[in-house]
């Protein structure tokens, strides 16, 4: 038996693939937590006080964060 | 034994000399011939074992050495365990020097590892005295060698090949010890070396000198210790003289270290000095207190169950004890030692175009080689950053500050164009060539996973080079039109400068932050902002031409230069995604899934529009 096959069978018997999935899920959740808290902060920014350029930047940042969160949710669904 | 390239280049001549000597003396002195052959086999076996561990550990050893050396006690323990396990302090030294060069560990940690490694190397003496002399070579050595030969015929993976080499190496080492022992036993019938035994401090000094010279001659303290132990086991030397010989072997190995460091970089030289100071101090302590140490060994031998007459194991114990005492005596002064070392071998001016991290000694260590390539690629990017900044007529200090981008654009670096070709040839071309050459050589010893990472790094290097070349093309019109009277073309070219300045600043943030969300956000932003250069699709060019705001010639230049700016951005973003997201990090695993695609960018721009 080659080392790779041996490692695969050990992974299978110890259910290590599941561990990998759990690790990935944890990483995504942690990242999404950070993105969500950033979004919360940006949502609370008083828009009236911003000039046109700042408003544009804020809008863009919020759009990116929302897209990333959406992607994260999709990956989590696939992993479940 | 801090051995580097010199040892490797001396290895073959030493073996040739030993084998030649063995053949020459075969008829006249078959016993001496057998000893010389045994030493040659021992050295070859050690070489096989080292190669085997390199292939077998597949980066694990390097990871351990990188992660478990953040304070001195940890560094000493890791150095000890790693050397005891792989039976090669030279391998550990090579890794440590390359880590120092790659700034993965501090000089203090590196010195700690070398101290620990010195204790670890004493396990060879235990291996020889406990197993080597007792194992019947015909029973164990030969099957080990045969197994080592057969394994690669059936199991092709690198790690199995590594295990095979360890088996062959161990078998050959035992075979060598067996021949040495047999040679000394036969020699005793003809010449009794024990008659030259000398007592008192005169004897100690003479035998310390003999031990040192022998170690310098064969370039290996492990081999010297094997000779001393086998000679002691056969009664060719007496115990007291064997102790002095062991001290001599420790001192002699410093010459090997210094020789080995001659071709090494400044880090290698500093470590060789640390090793030299450590071994000389330890040697002096051992010589001054040799009788007290011998008594301590007798006491501890009884304590751990070593017979009073078992001189070989007592010698191994002595070897370990005086190295431990050396570490205890020198360790409190590590910070002073490091301060002193930092004043040595300071390079006279640095050549930005020369590689800083590539060391051929680490080619056989996949993880370390990959780290070195990452660091050198970062070095290449630093050079490229300087050239691109000048090419865009921006001041580096402004770019790296928190100054508003509009102000950064206004504050011109110069009113003349810089010769990018000249800087490209000086800072980029040669270095890029060296990185590619090193990568190609390193690839030979890498697993498919490492090769994949290496491939991405090669692409990142190419991206950097392309970005510099595109800056050269962009620079010509950029300088012309940013000082033009036509405000419209001036604005367009300043917008290009601003866009690229923002990108360079963001890449700098990505390179220095650990915040994953910041990295993802900035990379996404960069991809969206890159679309500003698509002046045909976004209607900018149409508007300028339709309203007659720029000439046809200006329009053509702007179109071409926007393409260059787009290409610079694309290349730098691709480079940042590879270079500044740490290999093995969570973000690296997630980035491919999370990064925004061209389709996402189009969708976002549509919404914006």
XYZ file of C-alpha atoms in Angstrom:
689
model
C 0.000 0.000 0.000
C 1.371 3.411 -0.990
C 1.661 6.132 1.618
C -1.116 8.140 -0.050
C -3.515 5.171 0.023
C -2.527 4.496 3.609
C -3.187 8.135 4.580
C -6.525 8.038 2.732
C -7.626 4.893 4.598
C -6.546 6.390 7.941
C -8.457 9.575 7.066
C -11.500 7.505 6.193
C -11.395 5.367 9.327
C -10.853 8.355 11.625
C -13.361 10.454 9.721
C -10.719 13.105 9.141
C -12.414 14.446 5.999
C -15.203 15.535 8.287
C -12.617 17.325 10.439
C -11.376 19.176 7.350
C -14.940 20.241 6.565
C -15.454 21.392 10.156
C -12.197 23.382 9.956
C -13.292 25.057 6.728
C -16.711 25.836 8.173
C -15.101 27.421 11.220
C -12.849 29.581 9.041
C -15.786 30.783 6.930
C -17.914 31.497 9.979
C -15.087 33.503 11.531
C -14.605 35.482 8.332
C -18.333 36.094 7.969
C -18.534 37.280 11.543
C -15.872 39.874 10.765
C -17.624 40.914 7.553
C -20.986 41.203 9.303
C -19.599 43.357 12.100
C -17.941 45.576 9.471
C -21.269 45.818 7.638
C -23.037 46.749 10.888
C -20.567 49.554 11.486
C -20.959 50.860 7.933
C -24.757 50.630 8.120
C -24.714 52.887 11.145
C -22.674 55.628 9.430
C -24.883 58.767 9.131
C -25.157 59.075 5.352
C -26.393 62.651 5.388
C -23.077 63.861 6.733
C -21.113 62.292 3.869
C -20.182 64.036 0.656
C -20.902 62.505 -2.750
C -17.533 60.775 -3.032
C -17.723 59.300 0.455
C -21.278 58.096 -0.154
C -20.121 56.357 -3.324
C -17.264 54.660 -1.473
C -19.561 53.552 1.327
C -22.085 52.140 -1.110
C -19.377 50.236 -2.937
C -17.916 48.792 0.264
C -21.337 47.681 1.456
C -22.038 46.043 -1.909
C -18.753 44.120 -1.743
C -19.360 42.994 1.834
C -22.903 41.866 1.007
C -21.596 39.885 -1.949
C -18.920 38.234 0.194
C -21.446 37.343 2.887
C -23.711 35.856 0.210
C -20.802 33.776 -1.100
C -19.954 32.634 2.427
C -23.546 31.526 3.088
C -23.533 29.559 -0.176
C -20.280 27.773 0.738
C -21.645 26.945 4.192
C -24.792 25.482 2.646
C -22.686 23.325 0.343
C -20.603 22.087 3.274
C -23.663 21.149 5.343
C 28.868 20.282 13.532
C 27.857 23.349 11.618
C 28.615 22.121 8.181
C 27.628 23.810 4.996
C 28.655 23.774 1.365
C 32.346 23.253 2.093
C 31.692 20.016 3.923
C 29.597 18.801 1.021
C 32.363 19.685 -1.416
C 34.936 17.948 0.813
C 32.832 14.839 1.295
C 33.787 13.109 -1.948
C 37.578 13.782 -1.642
C 37.521 12.499 1.970
C 35.799 9.281 0.882
C 38.217 8.882 -2.046
C 41.188 9.393 0.318
C 39.829 6.906 2.840
C 39.057 4.264 0.209
C 42.385 4.920 -1.544
C 44.187 4.593 1.793
C 42.296 1.407 2.582
C 43.248 -0.136 -0.785
C 46.873 0.985 -0.483
C 47.252 -0.536 2.993
C 45.254 -3.663 2.195
C 48.312 -5.866 1.700
C 50.646 -4.405 4.348
C 48.227 -3.454 7.122
C 44.840 -5.102 6.529
C 43.651 -4.030 9.983
C 44.280 -0.307 9.343
C 42.762 -0.775 5.884
C 39.649 -2.194 7.561
C 39.423 0.798 9.956
C 39.730 3.275 7.079
C 37.084 1.376 5.105
C 34.858 1.381 8.195
C 35.193 5.175 8.561
C 34.347 5.634 4.864
C 31.275 3.429 5.250
C 30.212 5.307 8.400
C 30.399 8.662 6.595
C 28.536 7.324 3.545
C 25.858 5.859 5.820
C 25.395 9.200 7.613
C 25.054 10.912 4.233
C 22.370 8.420 3.183
C 20.504 8.933 6.467
C 20.556 12.713 6.043
C 19.226 12.463 2.491
C 16.574 10.019 3.662
C 15.352 12.308 6.425
C 15.166 15.226 4.005
C 12.925 13.234 1.670
C 10.932 11.579 4.453
C 10.136 14.593 6.605
C 8.677 16.479 3.590
C 8.608 19.835 5.315
C 7.583 18.572 8.770
C 11.054 19.078 10.222
C 11.191 22.622 8.863
C 7.725 23.408 10.197
C 8.699 22.154 13.659
C 11.926 24.155 13.622
C 10.061 27.279 12.528
C 7.203 27.006 15.027
C 8.861 25.695 18.194
C 11.780 28.071 18.535
C 10.156 31.261 19.804
C 12.107 31.290 23.080
C 15.552 30.042 24.073
C 14.570 26.949 26.136
C 12.184 25.870 23.352
C 14.836 26.505 20.707
C 17.421 24.442 22.633
C 14.959 21.573 23.176
C 13.842 21.617 19.538
C 17.461 21.708 18.353
C 18.272 18.740 20.590
C 15.245 16.626 19.598
C 15.515 17.379 15.893
C 19.234 16.506 15.783
C 18.769 13.381 17.905
C 16.025 12.248 15.540
C 17.692 12.928 12.208
C 21.249 12.249 13.462
C 22.552 15.174 11.470
C 23.430 18.508 12.990
C 24.564 19.675 9.554
C 21.022 19.271 8.217
C 19.643 21.231 11.176
C 22.289 23.940 10.682
C 21.407 24.319 7.001
C 17.717 24.723 7.846
C 18.464 27.215 10.629
C 20.733 29.339 8.409
C 18.094 29.430 5.680
C 15.408 30.371 8.232
C 17.610 33.184 9.464
C 18.102 34.393 5.903
C 14.352 34.220 5.297
C 13.807 36.057 8.609
C 11.586 33.217 9.833
C 13.475 32.979 13.134
C 15.632 35.347 15.157
C 19.370 35.007 15.651
C 18.726 34.283 19.363
C 16.494 31.340 18.464
C 18.971 30.134 15.859
C 21.797 30.171 18.438
C 19.499 28.253 20.813
C 18.825 25.610 18.167
C 22.556 25.247 17.478
C 23.255 24.790 21.214
C 20.509 22.170 21.447
C 21.782 20.550 18.293
C 25.182 20.167 19.966
C 23.590 18.080 22.718
C 21.548 16.221 20.082
C 24.686 15.227 18.211
C 25.903 13.361 21.318
C 23.156 10.796 20.719
C 25.334 9.384 17.908
C 27.755 8.239 20.613
C 24.870 6.526 22.406
C 23.724 4.929 19.159
C 27.218 3.555 18.568
C 27.874 2.412 22.138
C 24.419 0.969 22.820
C 23.486 -0.551 19.458
C 26.405 -0.258 17.069
C 28.819 -2.334 19.093
C 26.283 -4.900 20.196
C 24.385 -5.530 17.001
C 25.727 -8.408 14.956
C 26.168 -6.714 11.633
C 25.488 -9.805 9.575
C 22.115 -10.135 11.291
C 20.848 -6.525 11.144
C 22.960 -4.331 8.869
C 22.615 -6.416 5.714
C 18.835 -6.940 5.920
C 18.487 -3.179 6.535
C 20.489 -2.371 3.412
C 18.627 -4.966 1.333
C 15.271 -3.664 2.568
C 16.373 -0.145 1.696
C 17.264 -1.275 -1.815
C 13.992 -3.131 -2.364
C 11.516 -0.586 -0.930
C 11.807 1.906 -3.836
C 11.233 -0.913 -6.331
C 7.687 -1.329 -5.004
C 6.826 1.983 -3.351
C 7.536 4.981 -5.519
C 6.492 7.843 -3.227
C 9.210 10.230 -2.070
C 8.586 9.497 1.610
C 9.103 5.761 1.049
C 12.290 6.519 -0.845
C 13.323 8.572 2.193
C 12.617 5.652 4.537
C 14.591 3.396 2.204
C 17.573 5.767 2.359
C 17.374 5.848 6.170
C 17.450 2.019 6.226
C 20.386 1.876 3.827
C 22.173 4.615 5.792
C 21.657 2.945 9.149
C 22.747 -0.402 7.741
C 25.909 1.115 6.243
C 26.646 2.992 9.507
C 26.426 -0.282 11.454
C 28.524 -1.999 8.828
C 31.127 0.767 9.155
C 31.164 0.457 12.943
C 31.536 -3.309 12.574
C 34.548 -2.921 10.269
C 36.129 -0.314 12.563
C 35.685 -2.588 15.554
C 37.093 -5.583 13.715
C 39.996 -3.500 12.447
C 40.893 -2.268 15.923
C 40.631 -5.810 17.326
C 42.991 -7.198 14.678
C 45.300 -4.205 15.058
C 45.669 -5.019 18.734
C 47.411 -8.275 17.810
C 50.079 -6.302 15.934
C 50.306 -2.850 17.482
C 48.890 -2.086 20.885
C 47.959 1.599 20.778
C 47.179 1.408 24.492
C 50.937 1.429 25.155
C 50.893 5.091 24.088
C 48.432 5.970 26.840
C 49.461 9.061 28.746
C 48.374 10.142 32.177
C 47.940 13.576 33.759
C 47.229 16.897 32.068
C 50.005 16.249 29.514
C 48.064 13.218 28.308
C 44.830 15.198 28.276
C 46.322 17.955 26.110
C 47.956 15.488 23.705
C 44.762 13.485 23.234
C 42.588 16.594 22.970
C 44.910 17.650 20.151
C 44.759 14.208 18.506
C 40.928 14.225 18.729
C 40.778 17.720 17.226
C 43.140 16.921 14.357
C 41.334 13.658 13.557
C 37.978 15.462 13.456
C 39.338 18.211 11.235
C 40.800 15.552 8.922
C 37.609 13.533 8.501
C 35.294 16.579 8.851
C 32.833 14.772 11.122
C 32.693 14.665 14.916
C 30.204 11.790 14.722
C 32.697 9.687 12.794
C 35.447 10.666 15.296
C 33.237 9.608 18.187
C 32.516 6.295 16.438
C 36.271 5.688 16.050
C 36.963 6.652 19.692
C 34.192 4.397 21.017
C 35.196 1.389 18.899
C 38.859 1.879 19.821
C 37.845 2.099 23.490
C 35.632 -0.978 23.189
C 38.552 -2.989 21.822
C 40.913 -1.696 24.500
C 43.131 0.193 22.040
C 42.860 3.370 24.079
C 42.243 3.811 27.763
C 39.169 5.508 29.238
C 40.926 8.699 30.446
C 42.449 9.294 27.021
C 39.109 8.547 25.340
C 37.531 11.335 27.394
C 40.200 13.754 26.182
C 39.723 12.550 22.594
C 35.969 13.225 22.901
C 36.691 16.785 24.055
C 39.097 17.106 21.123
C 36.415 15.936 18.694
C 34.128 18.686 19.999
C 36.839 21.299 19.543
C 37.868 19.948 16.127
C 34.348 20.235 14.833
C 34.522 24.029 15.239
C 37.205 24.122 12.534
C 34.770 22.238 10.313
C 32.115 24.806 11.234
C 34.342 27.741 10.383
C 35.419 26.107 7.108
C 31.800 25.372 6.300
C 30.748 28.948 6.864
C 33.355 30.480 4.548
C 31.080 30.187 1.524
C 27.958 30.816 3.578
C 26.119 34.135 3.903
C 26.537 36.483 6.890
C 23.979 34.508 8.917
C 25.900 31.294 8.381
C 29.103 33.044 9.432
C 27.494 34.477 12.587
C 26.185 31.067 13.572
C 29.605 29.513 12.934
C 31.127 32.083 15.320
C 28.438 31.263 17.930
C 29.203 27.587 17.487
C 32.942 28.226 17.737
C 32.569 30.237 20.958
C 30.252 27.611 22.425
C 32.485 24.631 21.636
C 35.693 26.331 22.749
C 34.062 27.410 26.047
C 32.656 23.926 26.558
C 36.032 22.406 25.698
C 37.870 24.623 28.215
C 35.334 23.799 30.944
C 35.640 20.075 30.151
C 39.463 20.153 30.197
C 39.676 22.143 33.455
C 37.124 19.977 35.235
C 37.838 16.672 33.483
C 38.484 14.729 36.700
C 35.403 16.098 38.455
C 33.360 15.353 35.328
C 34.713 11.809 35.224
C 33.628 11.370 38.852
C 30.211 12.801 38.036
C 29.942 10.322 35.147
C 30.841 7.426 37.477
C 28.183 8.573 39.933
C 25.494 9.064 37.273
C 26.459 5.803 35.538
C 25.654 3.889 38.726
C 22.482 5.901 39.061
C 21.222 5.003 35.575
C 22.423 1.422 35.702
C 25.561 1.599 33.555
C 28.182 -0.852 34.780
C 31.387 0.654 36.217
C 33.388 -1.274 33.593
C 31.139 -0.259 30.701
C 33.532 2.409 29.427
C 31.912 2.952 26.041
C 28.574 3.924 27.547
C 30.317 5.988 30.201
C 32.118 7.829 27.396
C 28.773 8.493 25.688
C 27.435 9.770 29.023
C 30.513 11.995 29.471
C 30.043 13.388 25.964
C 26.411 14.263 26.698
C 27.099 15.697 30.156
C 29.852 18.074 29.139
C 27.749 19.364 26.249
C 24.797 19.922 28.593
C 27.102 21.727 31.034
C 28.359 23.824 28.123
C 24.795 24.814 27.216
C 24.004 25.641 30.855
C 27.164 27.726 31.142
C 26.743 29.670 27.894
C 22.930 30.032 27.694
C 22.660 32.877 30.254
C 24.911 34.917 27.955
C 22.981 34.297 24.737
C 21.660 37.876 24.546
C 25.205 39.256 24.978
C 26.468 36.764 22.410
C 23.734 37.747 19.929
C 24.522 41.444 20.411
C 28.148 40.677 19.623
C 27.250 38.492 16.636
C 25.081 41.259 15.201
C 28.135 43.491 15.001
C 29.915 40.968 12.776
C 29.797 40.412 9.023
C 27.675 43.452 8.218
C 27.443 43.590 4.423
C 28.946 46.697 2.833
C 25.948 48.178 1.041
C 23.263 45.979 -0.397
C 22.729 45.280 -4.046
C 18.997 45.373 -4.648
C 19.377 43.266 -7.757
C 21.067 40.372 -5.974
C 19.061 37.560 -4.312
C 18.871 37.868 -0.516
C 17.179 34.629 0.418
C 18.074 31.994 -2.169
C 20.595 29.529 -0.793
C 21.407 26.370 -2.747
C 21.836 24.540 0.566
C 18.048 24.514 1.051
C 17.186 23.175 -2.409
C 16.653 19.722 -0.954
C 14.289 21.038 1.743
C 10.964 21.676 -0.021
C 9.226 23.781 2.631
C 12.280 25.940 3.333
C 12.991 26.328 -0.382
C 9.404 27.472 -0.921
C 9.692 29.995 1.952
C 12.927 31.307 0.424
C 11.194 31.742 -2.961
C 8.266 33.569 -1.307
C 10.696 35.950 0.444
C 12.723 36.537 -2.720
C 9.548 37.212 -4.723
C 8.597 39.801 -2.097
C 12.059 41.282 -2.573
C 11.420 41.395 -6.336
C 8.093 43.132 -5.686
C 9.786 45.723 -3.425
C 12.125 46.553 -6.320
C 9.215 46.635 -8.755
C 7.267 48.885 -6.358
C 10.115 51.411 -6.407
C 10.342 51.370 -10.200
C 6.568 51.600 -10.756
C 6.278 54.438 -8.226
C 9.019 56.420 -10.004
C 7.560 55.507 -13.382
C 4.213 56.993 -12.316
C 6.031 60.067 -11.045
C 4.885 59.463 -7.466
C 6.810 59.856 -4.231
C 7.172 56.544 -2.371
C 6.977 58.242 1.032
C 3.662 59.887 0.095
C 2.287 56.630 -1.187
C 3.128 54.819 2.024
C 1.642 57.568 4.189
C -2.011 58.348 4.870
C -1.920 61.399 2.571
C -5.055 61.940 0.449
C -4.610 60.357 -2.979
C -5.377 63.627 -4.782
C -2.472 65.213 -2.945
C -0.221 62.242 -3.664
C -0.929 62.758 -7.365
C -0.211 66.499 -7.191
C 3.131 66.107 -5.433
C 5.293 65.091 -8.403
C 8.465 63.093 -7.833
C 10.411 64.638 -10.710
C 9.956 66.553 -13.931
C 12.170 64.186 -15.900
C 11.479 60.608 -16.948
C 13.508 57.899 -15.269
C 15.237 55.237 -17.329
C 13.068 52.258 -16.438
C 15.091 49.991 -18.725
C 18.190 50.715 -16.676
C 16.421 49.943 -13.386
C 14.760 46.900 -14.936
C 18.157 45.518 -15.917
C 19.673 46.338 -12.524
C 16.925 45.355 -10.101
C 14.542 43.027 -11.877
C 15.955 41.012 -14.758
C 18.797 39.245 -12.944
C 16.828 38.652 -9.778
C 13.877 37.252 -11.727
C 16.245 34.909 -13.558
C 17.766 33.738 -10.271
C 14.317 33.049 -8.769
C 13.214 31.024 -11.798
C 16.496 29.109 -11.861
C 16.272 28.349 -8.127
C 12.593 27.340 -8.455
C 13.376 24.938 -11.269
C 16.111 23.288 -9.205
C 13.951 23.181 -6.040
C 11.036 21.628 -7.914
C 12.964 18.358 -8.357
C 12.572 17.517 -4.654
C 8.995 18.741 -4.244
C 5.696 16.924 -3.851
C 2.797 17.777 -6.238
C 1.218 20.096 -3.609
C 4.410 22.097 -3.284
C 4.884 22.153 -7.055
C 1.405 23.660 -7.407
C 2.317 26.440 -4.963
C 5.632 26.929 -6.726
C 3.874 27.240 -10.077
C 1.661 30.007 -8.673
C 4.744 31.770 -7.319
C 6.433 31.576 -10.710
C 3.350 33.199 -12.216
C 3.439 35.891 -9.520
C 7.045 36.618 -10.476
C 6.085 36.873 -14.124
C 3.210 39.225 -13.185
C 5.631 41.521 -11.356
C 8.005 41.619 -14.316
C 5.149 42.315 -16.743
C 3.886 45.143 -14.519
C 7.321 46.800 -14.645
C 7.508 46.408 -18.437
C 4.035 47.915 -18.855
C 5.012 50.828 -16.604
C 7.874 51.525 -18.992
C 5.429 51.804 -21.903
C 3.011 53.877 -19.878
C 5.645 56.297 -18.606
C 6.364 57.943 -21.966
C 2.923 59.517 -22.536
C 2.173 59.835 -18.837
C 4.919 62.380 -18.337
C 3.991 64.169 -21.554
C 0.259 64.492 -20.896
C 0.342 65.176 -17.145
C 2.202 68.375 -18.003
C 0.047 69.119 -21.082
C -2.059 72.253 -21.482
C -5.134 70.235 -22.396
C -6.851 69.816 -19.022
C -8.990 66.899 -20.231
C -6.135 64.637 -21.259
C -4.239 65.728 -18.151
C -7.180 64.659 -15.994
C -7.367 61.259 -17.703
C -3.679 60.547 -17.163
C -3.842 61.734 -13.558
C -6.803 59.398 -13.082
C -4.596 56.530 -14.275
C -1.910 57.612 -11.806
C -4.442 57.873 -9.007
C -5.890 54.449 -9.753
C -2.488 52.806 -9.735
C -1.420 54.744 -6.630
C -4.522 53.467 -4.835
C -3.729 49.924 -5.934
C -0.101 50.122 -4.746
C -1.248 51.527 -1.408
C -3.861 48.796 -1.004
C -1.340 46.075 -1.849
C 0.911 47.523 0.813
C -1.954 47.240 3.329
C -2.680 43.670 2.205
C 0.992 42.809 2.674
C 1.099 44.121 6.214
C -2.286 43.176 7.712
C -3.478 39.928 9.268
C -7.155 40.899 9.028
C -8.714 38.489 6.554
C -11.787 40.651 5.924
C -9.575 43.640 5.063
C -7.586 41.554 2.575
C -10.728 40.202 0.879
C -12.300 43.651 0.764
C -9.254 45.372 -0.705
C -8.704 42.681 -3.337
C -12.366 42.896 -4.375
C -12.207 46.693 -4.527
C -9.063 46.521 -6.646
C -10.793 44.214 -9.132
C -13.752 46.569 -9.435
C -11.629 49.705 -9.730
C -9.581 48.080 -12.461
C -12.565 48.519 -14.763
C -11.998 52.294 -14.760
C -9.341 51.652 -17.420
C -11.866 50.109 -19.782
C -12.490 53.532 -21.294
C -14.212 52.214 -24.403
C -16.878 50.261 -22.510
C -17.465 52.897 -19.842
C -17.941 55.603 -22.505
C -15.136 57.928 -21.370
C -13.323 57.842 -24.690
C -16.528 58.328 -26.682
C -17.438 61.392 -24.655
C -13.982 62.970 -25.035
C -13.874 62.431 -28.802
C -17.505 63.387 -29.443
C -17.112 66.667 -27.639
C -13.785 67.306 -29.352
C -12.000 67.618 -26.011
C -8.929 65.676 -27.104
C -7.165 65.142 -30.434
C -7.171 61.839 -32.284
C -3.536 61.307 -31.383
C -4.352 61.848 -27.695
C -7.254 59.425 -27.980
C -5.042 56.701 -29.443
C -2.425 57.234 -26.737
C -5.056 57.197 -24.007
C -6.572 53.999 -25.343
C -3.197 52.247 -25.440
C -2.106 53.559 -22.067
C -5.376 52.597 -20.403
C -4.685 49.094 -21.641
C -1.251 49.229 -20.035
C -2.753 50.482 -16.758
C -5.349 47.714 -16.882
C -2.631 45.163 -17.475
C -0.482 46.535 -14.598
C -3.473 46.346 -12.248
C -4.440 42.863 -13.358
C -0.900 41.561 -12.914
C -0.380 43.209 -9.527
C -3.714 41.955 -8.164
C -2.948 38.409 -9.357
C 0.509 38.680 -7.761
C -0.926 39.957 -4.439
C -3.415 37.086 -4.301
C -0.533 34.601 -4.455
C 2.201 36.415 -2.576
C 0.476 38.152 0.303
C -1.963 35.495 1.427
C 0.119 33.191 3.575
C 0.517 29.617 2.324
C -1.432 27.235 4.558
C -3.530 30.027 6.098
C -7.315 29.804 6.414
C -7.675 32.612 3.921
C -5.576 30.775 1.335
C -7.973 27.831 1.559
C -11.017 30.114 1.321
C -9.804 32.704 -1.113
C -10.591 30.775 -4.294
C -14.205 30.285 -3.175
C -14.618 33.782 -1.800
C -12.801 35.908 -4.377
C -15.033 37.858 -6.711
C -15.242 36.780 -10.324
C -15.362 38.903 -13.502
C -19.085 38.176 -13.613
C -19.503 39.556 -10.077
C -17.594 42.686 -11.086
C -19.815 43.176 -14.171
C -22.944 42.737 -12.056
C -21.761 45.266 -9.511
C -20.845 47.785 -12.187
C -24.242 47.322 -13.842
C -25.965 48.050 -10.525
C -23.730 51.088 -10.050
C -24.475 52.328 -13.541
